[in-house]
PDB file of N, CA and C in Angstrom:
ATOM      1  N   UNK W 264      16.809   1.090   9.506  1.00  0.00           N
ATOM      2  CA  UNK W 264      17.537  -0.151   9.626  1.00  0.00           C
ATOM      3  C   UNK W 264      17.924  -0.391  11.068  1.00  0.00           C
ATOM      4  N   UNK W 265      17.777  -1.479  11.602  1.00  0.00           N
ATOM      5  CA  UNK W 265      18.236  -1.819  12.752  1.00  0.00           C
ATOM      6  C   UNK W 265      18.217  -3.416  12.813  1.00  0.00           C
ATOM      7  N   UNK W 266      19.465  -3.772  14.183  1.00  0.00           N
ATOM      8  CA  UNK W 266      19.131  -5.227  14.163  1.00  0.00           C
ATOM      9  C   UNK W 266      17.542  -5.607  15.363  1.00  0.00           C
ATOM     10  N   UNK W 267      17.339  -6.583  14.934  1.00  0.00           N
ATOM     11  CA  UNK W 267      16.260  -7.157  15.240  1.00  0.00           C
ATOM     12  C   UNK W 267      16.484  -8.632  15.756  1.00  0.00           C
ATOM     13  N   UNK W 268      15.531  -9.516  16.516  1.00  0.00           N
ATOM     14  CA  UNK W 268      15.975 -10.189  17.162  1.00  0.00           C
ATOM     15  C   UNK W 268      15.416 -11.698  16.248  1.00  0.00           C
ATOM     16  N   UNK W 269      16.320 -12.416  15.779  1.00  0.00           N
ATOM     17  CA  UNK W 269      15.803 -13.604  14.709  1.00  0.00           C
ATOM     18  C   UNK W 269      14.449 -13.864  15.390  1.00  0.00           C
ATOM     19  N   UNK W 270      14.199 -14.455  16.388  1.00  0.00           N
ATOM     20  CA  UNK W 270      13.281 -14.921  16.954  1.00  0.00           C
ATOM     21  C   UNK W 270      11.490 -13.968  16.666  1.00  0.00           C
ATOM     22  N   UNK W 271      11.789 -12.630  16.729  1.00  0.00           N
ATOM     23  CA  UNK W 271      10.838 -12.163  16.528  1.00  0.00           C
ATOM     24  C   UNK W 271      10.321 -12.132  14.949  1.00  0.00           C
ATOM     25  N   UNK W 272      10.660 -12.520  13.938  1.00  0.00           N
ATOM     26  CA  UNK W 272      10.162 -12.724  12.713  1.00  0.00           C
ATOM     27  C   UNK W 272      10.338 -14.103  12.460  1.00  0.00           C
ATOM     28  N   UNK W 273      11.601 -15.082  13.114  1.00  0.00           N
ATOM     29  CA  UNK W 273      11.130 -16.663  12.558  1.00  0.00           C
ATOM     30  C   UNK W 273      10.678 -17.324  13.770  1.00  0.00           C
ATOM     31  N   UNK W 274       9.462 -17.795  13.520  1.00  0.00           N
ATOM     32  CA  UNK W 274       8.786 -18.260  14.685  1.00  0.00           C
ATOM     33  C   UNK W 274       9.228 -19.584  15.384  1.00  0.00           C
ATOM     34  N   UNK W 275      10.172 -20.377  15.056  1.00  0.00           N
ATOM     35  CA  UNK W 275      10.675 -21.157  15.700  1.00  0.00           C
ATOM     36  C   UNK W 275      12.131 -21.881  14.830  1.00  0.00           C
ATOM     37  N   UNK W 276      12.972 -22.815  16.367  1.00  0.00           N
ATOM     38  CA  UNK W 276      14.107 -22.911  15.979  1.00  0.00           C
ATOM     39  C   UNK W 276      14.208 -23.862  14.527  1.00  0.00           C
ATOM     40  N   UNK W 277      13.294 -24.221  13.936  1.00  0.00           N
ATOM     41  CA  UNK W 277      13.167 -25.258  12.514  1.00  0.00           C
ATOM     42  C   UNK W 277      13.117 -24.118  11.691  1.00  0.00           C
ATOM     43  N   UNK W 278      12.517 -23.136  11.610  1.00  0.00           N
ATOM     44  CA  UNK W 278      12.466 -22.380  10.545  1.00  0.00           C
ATOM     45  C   UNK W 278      13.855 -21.721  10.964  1.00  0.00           C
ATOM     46  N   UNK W 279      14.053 -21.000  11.601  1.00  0.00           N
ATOM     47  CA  UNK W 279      15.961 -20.143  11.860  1.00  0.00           C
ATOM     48  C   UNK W 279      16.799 -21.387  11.152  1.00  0.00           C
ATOM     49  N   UNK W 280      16.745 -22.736  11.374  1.00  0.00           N
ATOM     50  CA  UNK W 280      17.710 -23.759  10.887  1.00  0.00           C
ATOM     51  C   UNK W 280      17.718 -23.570   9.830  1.00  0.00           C
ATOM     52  N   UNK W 281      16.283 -23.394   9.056  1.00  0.00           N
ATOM     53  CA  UNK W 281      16.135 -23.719   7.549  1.00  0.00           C
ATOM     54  C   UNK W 281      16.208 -22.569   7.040  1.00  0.00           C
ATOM     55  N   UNK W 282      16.661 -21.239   7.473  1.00  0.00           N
ATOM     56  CA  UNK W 282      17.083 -20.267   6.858  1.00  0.00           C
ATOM     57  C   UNK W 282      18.538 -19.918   6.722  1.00  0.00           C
ATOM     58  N   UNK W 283      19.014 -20.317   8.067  1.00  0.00           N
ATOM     59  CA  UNK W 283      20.901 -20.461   8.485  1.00  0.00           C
ATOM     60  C   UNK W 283      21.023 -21.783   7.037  1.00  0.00           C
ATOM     61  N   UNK W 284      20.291 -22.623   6.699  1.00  0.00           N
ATOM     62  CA  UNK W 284      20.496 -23.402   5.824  1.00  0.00           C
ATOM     63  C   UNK W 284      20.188 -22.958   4.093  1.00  0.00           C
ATOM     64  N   UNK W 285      19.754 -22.014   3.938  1.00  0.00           N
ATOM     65  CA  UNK W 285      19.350 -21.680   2.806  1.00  0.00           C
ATOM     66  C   UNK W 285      17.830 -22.011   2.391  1.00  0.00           C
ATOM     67  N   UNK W 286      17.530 -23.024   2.818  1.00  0.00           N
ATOM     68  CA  UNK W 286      15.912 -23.516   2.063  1.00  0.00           C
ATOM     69  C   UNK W 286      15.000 -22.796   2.755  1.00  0.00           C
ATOM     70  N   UNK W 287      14.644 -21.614   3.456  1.00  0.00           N
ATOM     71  CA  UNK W 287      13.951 -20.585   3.246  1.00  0.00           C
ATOM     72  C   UNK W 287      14.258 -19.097   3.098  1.00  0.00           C
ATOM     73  N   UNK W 288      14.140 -18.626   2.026  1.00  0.00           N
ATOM     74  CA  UNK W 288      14.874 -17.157   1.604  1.00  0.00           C
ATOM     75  C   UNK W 288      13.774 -15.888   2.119  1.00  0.00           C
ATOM     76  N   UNK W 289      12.518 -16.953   2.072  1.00  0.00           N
ATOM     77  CA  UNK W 289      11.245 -15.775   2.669  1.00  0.00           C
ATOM     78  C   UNK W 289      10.121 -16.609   3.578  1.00  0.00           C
ATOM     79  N   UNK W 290       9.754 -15.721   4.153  1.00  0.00           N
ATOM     80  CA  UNK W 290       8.878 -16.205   4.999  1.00  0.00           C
ATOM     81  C   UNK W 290       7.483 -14.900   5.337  1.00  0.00           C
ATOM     82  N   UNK W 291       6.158 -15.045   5.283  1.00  0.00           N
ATOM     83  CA  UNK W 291       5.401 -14.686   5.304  1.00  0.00           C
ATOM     84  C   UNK W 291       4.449 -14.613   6.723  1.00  0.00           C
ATOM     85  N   UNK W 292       3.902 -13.402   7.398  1.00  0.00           N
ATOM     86  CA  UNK W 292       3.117 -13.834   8.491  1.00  0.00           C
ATOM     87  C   UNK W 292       1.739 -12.609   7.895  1.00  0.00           C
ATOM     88  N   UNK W 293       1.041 -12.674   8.817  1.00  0.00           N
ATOM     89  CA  UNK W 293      -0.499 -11.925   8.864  1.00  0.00           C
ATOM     90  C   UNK W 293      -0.042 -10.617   8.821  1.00  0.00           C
ATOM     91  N   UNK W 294      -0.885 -10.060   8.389  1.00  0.00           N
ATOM     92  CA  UNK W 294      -0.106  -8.559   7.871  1.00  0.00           C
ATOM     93  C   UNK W 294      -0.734  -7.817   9.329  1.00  0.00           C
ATOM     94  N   UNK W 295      -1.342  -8.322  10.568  1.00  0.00           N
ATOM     95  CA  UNK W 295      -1.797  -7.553  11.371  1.00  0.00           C
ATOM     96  C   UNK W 295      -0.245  -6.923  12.252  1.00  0.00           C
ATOM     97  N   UNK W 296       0.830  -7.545  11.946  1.00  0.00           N
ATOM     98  CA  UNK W 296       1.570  -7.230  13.252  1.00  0.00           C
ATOM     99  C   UNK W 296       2.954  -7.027  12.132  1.00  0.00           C
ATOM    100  N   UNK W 297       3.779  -5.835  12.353  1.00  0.00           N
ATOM    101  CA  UNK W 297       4.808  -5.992  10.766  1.00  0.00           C
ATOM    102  C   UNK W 297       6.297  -5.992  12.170  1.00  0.00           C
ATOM    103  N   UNK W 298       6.967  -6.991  11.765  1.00  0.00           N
ATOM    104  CA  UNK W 298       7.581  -8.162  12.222  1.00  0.00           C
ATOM    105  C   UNK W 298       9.310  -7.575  11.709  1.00  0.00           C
ATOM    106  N   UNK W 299       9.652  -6.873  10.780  1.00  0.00           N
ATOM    107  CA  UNK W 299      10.751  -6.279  10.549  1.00  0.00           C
ATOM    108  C   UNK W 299      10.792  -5.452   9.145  1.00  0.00           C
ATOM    109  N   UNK W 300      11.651  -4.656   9.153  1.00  0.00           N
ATOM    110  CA  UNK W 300      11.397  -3.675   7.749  1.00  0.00           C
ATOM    111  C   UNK W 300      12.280  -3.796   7.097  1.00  0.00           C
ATOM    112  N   UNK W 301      12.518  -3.263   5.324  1.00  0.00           N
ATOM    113  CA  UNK W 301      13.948  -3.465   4.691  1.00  0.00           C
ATOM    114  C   UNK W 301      14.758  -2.805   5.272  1.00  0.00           C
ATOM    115  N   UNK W 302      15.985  -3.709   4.884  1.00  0.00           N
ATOM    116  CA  UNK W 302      16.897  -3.172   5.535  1.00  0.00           C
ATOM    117  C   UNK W 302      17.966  -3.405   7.293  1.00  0.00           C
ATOM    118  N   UNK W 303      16.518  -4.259   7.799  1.00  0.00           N
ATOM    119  CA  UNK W 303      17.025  -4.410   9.003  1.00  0.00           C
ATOM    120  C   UNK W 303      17.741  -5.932   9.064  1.00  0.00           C
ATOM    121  N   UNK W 304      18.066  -5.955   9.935  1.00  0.00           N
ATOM    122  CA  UNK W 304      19.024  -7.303  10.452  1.00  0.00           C
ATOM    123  C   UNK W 304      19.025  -8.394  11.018  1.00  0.00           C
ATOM    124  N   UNK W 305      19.445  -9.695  11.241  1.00  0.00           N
ATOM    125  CA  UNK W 305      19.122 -10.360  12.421  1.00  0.00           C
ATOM    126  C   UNK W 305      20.222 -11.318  11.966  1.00  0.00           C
ATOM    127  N   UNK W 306      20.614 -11.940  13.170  1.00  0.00           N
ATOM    128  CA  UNK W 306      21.676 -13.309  13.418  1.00  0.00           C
ATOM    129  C   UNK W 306      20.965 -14.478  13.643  1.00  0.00           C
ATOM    130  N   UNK W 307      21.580 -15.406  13.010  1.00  0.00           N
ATOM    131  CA  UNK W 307      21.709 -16.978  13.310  1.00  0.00           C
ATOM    132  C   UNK W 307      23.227 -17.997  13.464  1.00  0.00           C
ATOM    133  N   UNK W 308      23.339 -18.211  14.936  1.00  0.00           N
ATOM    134  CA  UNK W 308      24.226 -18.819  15.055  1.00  0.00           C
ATOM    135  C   UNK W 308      25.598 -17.763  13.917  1.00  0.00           C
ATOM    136  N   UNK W 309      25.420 -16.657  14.437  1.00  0.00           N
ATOM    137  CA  UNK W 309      26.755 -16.058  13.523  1.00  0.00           C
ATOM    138  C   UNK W 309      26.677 -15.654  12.944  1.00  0.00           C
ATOM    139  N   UNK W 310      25.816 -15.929  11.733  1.00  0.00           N
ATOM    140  CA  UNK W 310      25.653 -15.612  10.693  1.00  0.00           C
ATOM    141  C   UNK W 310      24.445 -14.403  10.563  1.00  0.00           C
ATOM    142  N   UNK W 311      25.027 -13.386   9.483  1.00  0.00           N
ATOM    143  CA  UNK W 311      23.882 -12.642   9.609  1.00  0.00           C
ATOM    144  C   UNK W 311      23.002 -12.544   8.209  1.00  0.00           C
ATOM    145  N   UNK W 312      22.007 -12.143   8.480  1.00  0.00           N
ATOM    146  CA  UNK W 312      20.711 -12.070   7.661  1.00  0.00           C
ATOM    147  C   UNK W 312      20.476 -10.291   7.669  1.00  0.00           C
ATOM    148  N   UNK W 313      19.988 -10.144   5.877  1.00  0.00           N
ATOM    149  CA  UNK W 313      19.335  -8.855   5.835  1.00  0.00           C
ATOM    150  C   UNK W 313      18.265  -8.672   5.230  1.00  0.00           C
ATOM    151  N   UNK W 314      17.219  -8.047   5.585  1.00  0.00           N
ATOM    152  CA  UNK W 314      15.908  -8.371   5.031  1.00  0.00           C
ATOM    153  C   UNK W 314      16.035  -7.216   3.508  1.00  0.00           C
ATOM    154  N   UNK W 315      15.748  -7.887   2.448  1.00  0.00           N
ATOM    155  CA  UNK W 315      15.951  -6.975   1.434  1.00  0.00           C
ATOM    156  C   UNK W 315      14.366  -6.567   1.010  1.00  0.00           C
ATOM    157  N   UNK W 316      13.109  -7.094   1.383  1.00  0.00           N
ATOM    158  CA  UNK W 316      12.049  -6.644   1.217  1.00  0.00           C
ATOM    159  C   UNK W 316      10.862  -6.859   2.129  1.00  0.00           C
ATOM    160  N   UNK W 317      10.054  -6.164   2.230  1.00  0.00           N
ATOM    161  CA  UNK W 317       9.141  -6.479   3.275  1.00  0.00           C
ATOM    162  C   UNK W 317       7.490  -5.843   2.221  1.00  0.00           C
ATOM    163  N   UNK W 318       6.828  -6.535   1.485  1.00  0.00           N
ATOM    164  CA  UNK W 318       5.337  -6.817   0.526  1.00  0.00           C
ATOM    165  C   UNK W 318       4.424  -7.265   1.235  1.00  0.00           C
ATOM    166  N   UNK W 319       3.088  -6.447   0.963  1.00  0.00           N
ATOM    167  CA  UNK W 319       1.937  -6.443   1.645  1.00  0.00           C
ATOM    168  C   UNK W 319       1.213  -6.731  -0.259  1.00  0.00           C
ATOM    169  N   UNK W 320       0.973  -8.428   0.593  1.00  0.00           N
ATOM    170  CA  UNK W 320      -0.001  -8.763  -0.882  1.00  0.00           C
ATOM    171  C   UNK W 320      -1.046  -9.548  -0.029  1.00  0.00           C
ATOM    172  N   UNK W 321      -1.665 -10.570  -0.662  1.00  0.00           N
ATOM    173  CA  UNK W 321      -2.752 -11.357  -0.179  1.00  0.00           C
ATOM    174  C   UNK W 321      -2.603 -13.029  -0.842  1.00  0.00           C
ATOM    175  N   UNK W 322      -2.646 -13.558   0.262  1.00  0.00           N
ATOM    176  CA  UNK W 322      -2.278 -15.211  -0.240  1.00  0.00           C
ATOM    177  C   UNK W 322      -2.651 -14.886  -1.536  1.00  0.00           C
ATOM    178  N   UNK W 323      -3.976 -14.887  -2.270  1.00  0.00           N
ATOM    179  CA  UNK W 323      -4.451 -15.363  -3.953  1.00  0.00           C
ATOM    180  C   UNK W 323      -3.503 -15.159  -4.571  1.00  0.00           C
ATOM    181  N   UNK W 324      -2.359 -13.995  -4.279  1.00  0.00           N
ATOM    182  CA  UNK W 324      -1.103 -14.053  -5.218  1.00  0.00           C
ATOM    183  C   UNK W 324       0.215 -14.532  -4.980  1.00  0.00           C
ATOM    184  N   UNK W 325       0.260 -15.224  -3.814  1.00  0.00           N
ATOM    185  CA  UNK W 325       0.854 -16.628  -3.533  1.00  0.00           C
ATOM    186  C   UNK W 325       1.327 -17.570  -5.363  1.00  0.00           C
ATOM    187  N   UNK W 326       2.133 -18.185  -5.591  1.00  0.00           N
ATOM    188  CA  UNK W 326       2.981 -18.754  -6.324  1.00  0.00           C
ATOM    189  C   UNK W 326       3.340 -19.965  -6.183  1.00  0.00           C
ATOM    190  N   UNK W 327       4.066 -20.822  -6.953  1.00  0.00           N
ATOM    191  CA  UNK W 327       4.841 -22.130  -6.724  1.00  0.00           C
ATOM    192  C   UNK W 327       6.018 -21.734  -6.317  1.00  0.00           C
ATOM    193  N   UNK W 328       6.652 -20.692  -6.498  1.00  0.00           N
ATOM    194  CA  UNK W 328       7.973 -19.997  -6.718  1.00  0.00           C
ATOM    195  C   UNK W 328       8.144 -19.332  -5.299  1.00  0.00           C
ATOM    196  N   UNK W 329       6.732 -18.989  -4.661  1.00  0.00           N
ATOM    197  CA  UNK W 329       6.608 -18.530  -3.168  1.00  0.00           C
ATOM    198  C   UNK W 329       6.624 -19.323  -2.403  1.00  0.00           C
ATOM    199  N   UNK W 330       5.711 -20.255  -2.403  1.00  0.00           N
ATOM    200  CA  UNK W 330       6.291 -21.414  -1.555  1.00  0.00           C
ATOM    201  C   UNK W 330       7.514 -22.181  -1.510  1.00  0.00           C
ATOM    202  N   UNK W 331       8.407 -22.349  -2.449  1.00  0.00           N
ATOM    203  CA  UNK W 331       9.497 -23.197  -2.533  1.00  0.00           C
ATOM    204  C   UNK W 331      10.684 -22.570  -2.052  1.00  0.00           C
ATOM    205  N   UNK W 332      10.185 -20.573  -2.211  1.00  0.00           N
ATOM    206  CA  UNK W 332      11.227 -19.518  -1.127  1.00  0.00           C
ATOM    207  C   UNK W 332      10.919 -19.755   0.565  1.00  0.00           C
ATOM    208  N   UNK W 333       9.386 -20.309   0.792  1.00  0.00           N
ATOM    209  CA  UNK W 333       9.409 -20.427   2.280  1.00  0.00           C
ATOM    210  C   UNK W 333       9.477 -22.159   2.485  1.00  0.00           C
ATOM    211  N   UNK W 334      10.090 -23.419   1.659  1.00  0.00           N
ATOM    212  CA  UNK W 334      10.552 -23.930   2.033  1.00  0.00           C
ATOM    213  C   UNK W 334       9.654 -25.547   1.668  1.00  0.00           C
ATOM    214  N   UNK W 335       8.705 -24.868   0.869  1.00  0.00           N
ATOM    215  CA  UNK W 335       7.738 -25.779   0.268  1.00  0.00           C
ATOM    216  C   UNK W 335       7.881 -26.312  -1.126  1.00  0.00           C
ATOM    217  N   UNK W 336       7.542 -27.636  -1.343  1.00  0.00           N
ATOM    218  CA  UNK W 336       8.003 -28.205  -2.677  1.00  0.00           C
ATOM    219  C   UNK W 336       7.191 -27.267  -3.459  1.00  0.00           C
ATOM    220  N   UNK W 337       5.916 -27.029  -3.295  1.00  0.00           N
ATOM    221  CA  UNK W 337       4.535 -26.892  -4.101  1.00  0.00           C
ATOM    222  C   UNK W 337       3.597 -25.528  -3.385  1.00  0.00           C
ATOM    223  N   UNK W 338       2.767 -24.924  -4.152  1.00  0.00           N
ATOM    224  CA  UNK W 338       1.750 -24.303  -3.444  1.00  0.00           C
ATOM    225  C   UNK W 338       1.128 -25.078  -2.858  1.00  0.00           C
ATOM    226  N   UNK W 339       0.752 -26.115  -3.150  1.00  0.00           N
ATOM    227  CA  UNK W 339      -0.449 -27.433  -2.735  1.00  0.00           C
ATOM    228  C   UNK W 339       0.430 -27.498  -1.296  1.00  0.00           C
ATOM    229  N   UNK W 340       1.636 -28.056  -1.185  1.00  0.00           N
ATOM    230  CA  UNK W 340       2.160 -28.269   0.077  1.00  0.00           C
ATOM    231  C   UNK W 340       2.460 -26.966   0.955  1.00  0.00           C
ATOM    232  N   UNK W 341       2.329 -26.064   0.560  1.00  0.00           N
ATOM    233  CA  UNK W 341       2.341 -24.862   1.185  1.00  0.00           C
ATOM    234  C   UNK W 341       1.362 -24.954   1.668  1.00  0.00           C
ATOM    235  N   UNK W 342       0.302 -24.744   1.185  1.00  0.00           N
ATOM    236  CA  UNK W 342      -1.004 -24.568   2.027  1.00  0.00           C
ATOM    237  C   UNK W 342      -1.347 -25.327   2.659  1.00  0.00           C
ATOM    238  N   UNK W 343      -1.156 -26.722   2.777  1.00  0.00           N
ATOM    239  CA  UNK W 343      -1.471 -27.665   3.444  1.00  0.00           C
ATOM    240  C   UNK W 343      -0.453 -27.597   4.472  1.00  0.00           C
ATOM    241  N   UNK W 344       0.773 -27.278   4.496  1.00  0.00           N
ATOM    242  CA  UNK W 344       1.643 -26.824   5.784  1.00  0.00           C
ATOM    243  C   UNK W 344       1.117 -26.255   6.487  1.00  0.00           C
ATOM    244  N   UNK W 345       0.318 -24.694   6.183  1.00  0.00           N
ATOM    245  CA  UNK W 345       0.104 -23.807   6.891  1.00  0.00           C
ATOM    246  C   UNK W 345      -1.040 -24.260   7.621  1.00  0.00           C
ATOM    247  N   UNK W 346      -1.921 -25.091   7.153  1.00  0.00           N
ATOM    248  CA  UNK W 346      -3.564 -25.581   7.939  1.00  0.00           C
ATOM    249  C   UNK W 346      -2.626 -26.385   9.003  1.00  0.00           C
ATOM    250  N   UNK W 347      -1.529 -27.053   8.939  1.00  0.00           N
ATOM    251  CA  UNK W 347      -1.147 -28.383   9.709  1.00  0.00           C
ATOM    252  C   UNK W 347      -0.554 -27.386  10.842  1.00  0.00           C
ATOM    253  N   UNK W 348       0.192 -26.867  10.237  1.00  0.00           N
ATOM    254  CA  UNK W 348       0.771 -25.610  11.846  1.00  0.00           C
ATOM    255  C   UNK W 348      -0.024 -24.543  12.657  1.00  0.00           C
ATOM    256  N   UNK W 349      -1.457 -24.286  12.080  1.00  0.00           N
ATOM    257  CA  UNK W 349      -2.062 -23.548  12.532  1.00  0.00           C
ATOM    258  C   UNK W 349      -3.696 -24.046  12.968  1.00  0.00           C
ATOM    259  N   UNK W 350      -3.519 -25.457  13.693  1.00  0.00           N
ATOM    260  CA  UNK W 350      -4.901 -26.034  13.539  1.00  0.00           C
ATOM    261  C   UNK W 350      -5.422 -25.306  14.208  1.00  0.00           C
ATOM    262  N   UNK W 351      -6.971 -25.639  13.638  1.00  0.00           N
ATOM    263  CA  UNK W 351      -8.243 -24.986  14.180  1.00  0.00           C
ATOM    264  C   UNK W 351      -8.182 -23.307  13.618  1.00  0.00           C
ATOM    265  N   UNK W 352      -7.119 -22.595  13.836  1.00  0.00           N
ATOM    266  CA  UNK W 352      -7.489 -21.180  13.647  1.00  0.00           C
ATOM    267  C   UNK W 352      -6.340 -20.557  12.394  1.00  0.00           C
ATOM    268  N   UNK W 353      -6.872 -21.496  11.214  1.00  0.00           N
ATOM    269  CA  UNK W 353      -6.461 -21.004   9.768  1.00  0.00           C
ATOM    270  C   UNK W 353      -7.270 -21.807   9.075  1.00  0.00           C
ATOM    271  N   UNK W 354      -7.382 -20.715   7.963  1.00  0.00           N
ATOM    272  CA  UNK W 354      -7.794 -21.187   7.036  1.00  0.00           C
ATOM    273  C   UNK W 354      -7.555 -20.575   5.871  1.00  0.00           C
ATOM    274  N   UNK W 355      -7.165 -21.187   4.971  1.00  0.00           N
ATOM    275  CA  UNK W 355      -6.507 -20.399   3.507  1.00  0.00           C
ATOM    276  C   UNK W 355      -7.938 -19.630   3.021  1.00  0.00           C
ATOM    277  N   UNK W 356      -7.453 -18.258   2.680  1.00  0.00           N
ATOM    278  CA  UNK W 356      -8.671 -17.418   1.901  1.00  0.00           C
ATOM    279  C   UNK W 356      -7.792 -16.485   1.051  1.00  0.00           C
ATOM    280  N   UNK W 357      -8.033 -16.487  -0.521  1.00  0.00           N
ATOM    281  CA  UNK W 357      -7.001 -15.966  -0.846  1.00  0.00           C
ATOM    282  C   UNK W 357      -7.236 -14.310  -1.083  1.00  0.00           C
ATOM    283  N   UNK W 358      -8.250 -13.905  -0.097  1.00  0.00           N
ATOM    284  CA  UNK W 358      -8.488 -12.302  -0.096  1.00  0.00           C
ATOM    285  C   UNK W 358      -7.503 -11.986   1.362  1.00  0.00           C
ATOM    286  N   UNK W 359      -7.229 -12.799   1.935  1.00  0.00           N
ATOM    287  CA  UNK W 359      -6.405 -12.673   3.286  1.00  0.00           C
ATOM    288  C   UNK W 359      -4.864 -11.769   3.047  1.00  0.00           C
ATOM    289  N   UNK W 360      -4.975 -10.447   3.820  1.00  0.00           N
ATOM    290  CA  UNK W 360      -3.629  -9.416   3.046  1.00  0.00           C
ATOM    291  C   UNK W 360      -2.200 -10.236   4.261  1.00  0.00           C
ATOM    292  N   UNK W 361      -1.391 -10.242   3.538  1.00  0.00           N
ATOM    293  CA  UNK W 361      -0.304 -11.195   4.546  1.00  0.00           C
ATOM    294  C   UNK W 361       1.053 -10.096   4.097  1.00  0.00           C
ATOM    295  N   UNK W 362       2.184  -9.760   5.010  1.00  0.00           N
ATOM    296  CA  UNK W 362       3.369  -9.331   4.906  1.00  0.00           C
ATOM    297  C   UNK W 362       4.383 -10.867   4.379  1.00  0.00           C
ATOM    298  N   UNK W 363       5.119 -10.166   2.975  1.00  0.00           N
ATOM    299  CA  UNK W 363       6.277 -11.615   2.348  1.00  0.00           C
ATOM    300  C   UNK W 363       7.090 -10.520   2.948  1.00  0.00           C
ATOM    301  N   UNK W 364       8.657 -11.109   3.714  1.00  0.00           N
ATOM    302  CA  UNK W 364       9.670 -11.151   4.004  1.00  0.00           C
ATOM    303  C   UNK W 364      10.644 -11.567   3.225  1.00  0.00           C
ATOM    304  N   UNK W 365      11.537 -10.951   2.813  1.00  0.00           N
ATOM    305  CA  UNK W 365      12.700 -11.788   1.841  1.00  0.00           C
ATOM    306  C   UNK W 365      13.643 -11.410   2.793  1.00  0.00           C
ATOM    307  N   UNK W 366      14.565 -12.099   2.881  1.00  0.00           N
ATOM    308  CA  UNK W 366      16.064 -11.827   3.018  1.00  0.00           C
ATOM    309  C   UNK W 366      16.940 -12.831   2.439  1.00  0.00           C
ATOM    310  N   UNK W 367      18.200 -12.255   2.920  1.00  0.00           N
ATOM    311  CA  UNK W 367      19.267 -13.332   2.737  1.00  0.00           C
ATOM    312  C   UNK W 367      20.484 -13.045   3.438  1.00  0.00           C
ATOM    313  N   UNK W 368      21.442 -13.856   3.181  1.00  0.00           N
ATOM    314  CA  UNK W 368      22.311 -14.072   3.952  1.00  0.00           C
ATOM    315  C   UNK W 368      23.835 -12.754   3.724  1.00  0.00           C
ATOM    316  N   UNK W 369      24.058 -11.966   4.729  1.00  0.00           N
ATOM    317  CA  UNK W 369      24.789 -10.707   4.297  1.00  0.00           C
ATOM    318  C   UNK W 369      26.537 -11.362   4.137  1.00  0.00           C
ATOM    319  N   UNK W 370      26.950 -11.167   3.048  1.00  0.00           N
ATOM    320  CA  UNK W 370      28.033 -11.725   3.207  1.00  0.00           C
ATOM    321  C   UNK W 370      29.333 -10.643   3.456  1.00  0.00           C
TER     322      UNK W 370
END
């Protein structure tokens, strides 16, 4: 366990907002680079965050219930988020192994 620096697992200040806000509880990146472990920590504006899990799955087992934790109405809009933020070099494949992040807010 250790703290960690928000910035290095939420990739920008819209996603930290929308987690200091509740509407993302998890967030997912490429499983090439592992970004924080259970247990560890991070601040927003004060508030602190604790990561309660860190899962090595592969988009195909992606959910409606997964996307709407990283902030998406839908899988459909999930995936279509992720092509829109990552042009040119994404593409949904659901053999692709990805690290899910959960946390929440330590009260």
């Amino acid at each position: 366990m250790s703290e960690i620096d928000a910035g290095d697992l939420l990739p920008n200040d819209r996603v930290q907002q929308s987690v200091r806000d509740g509407d993302i509880t998890q967030l997912t990146r490429g499983a090439g680079n592992r970004y924080a472990s259970e247990g560890d920590t991070f601040e927003i504006d004060g508030e602190t965050f604790v990561v309660t899990s860190v899962e090595r799955r592969t988009l195909g087992e992606f959910t409606d219930a997964d996307a709407r934790r990283e902030g998406s109405k839908s899988l459909a809009a999930y995936k279509a988020r992720m092509e829109r933020v990552h042009p040119g070099s994404f593409e949904w494949d659901d053999s692709d192994e990805v690290l899910t992040y959960r946390f929440e807010r330590r009260e």
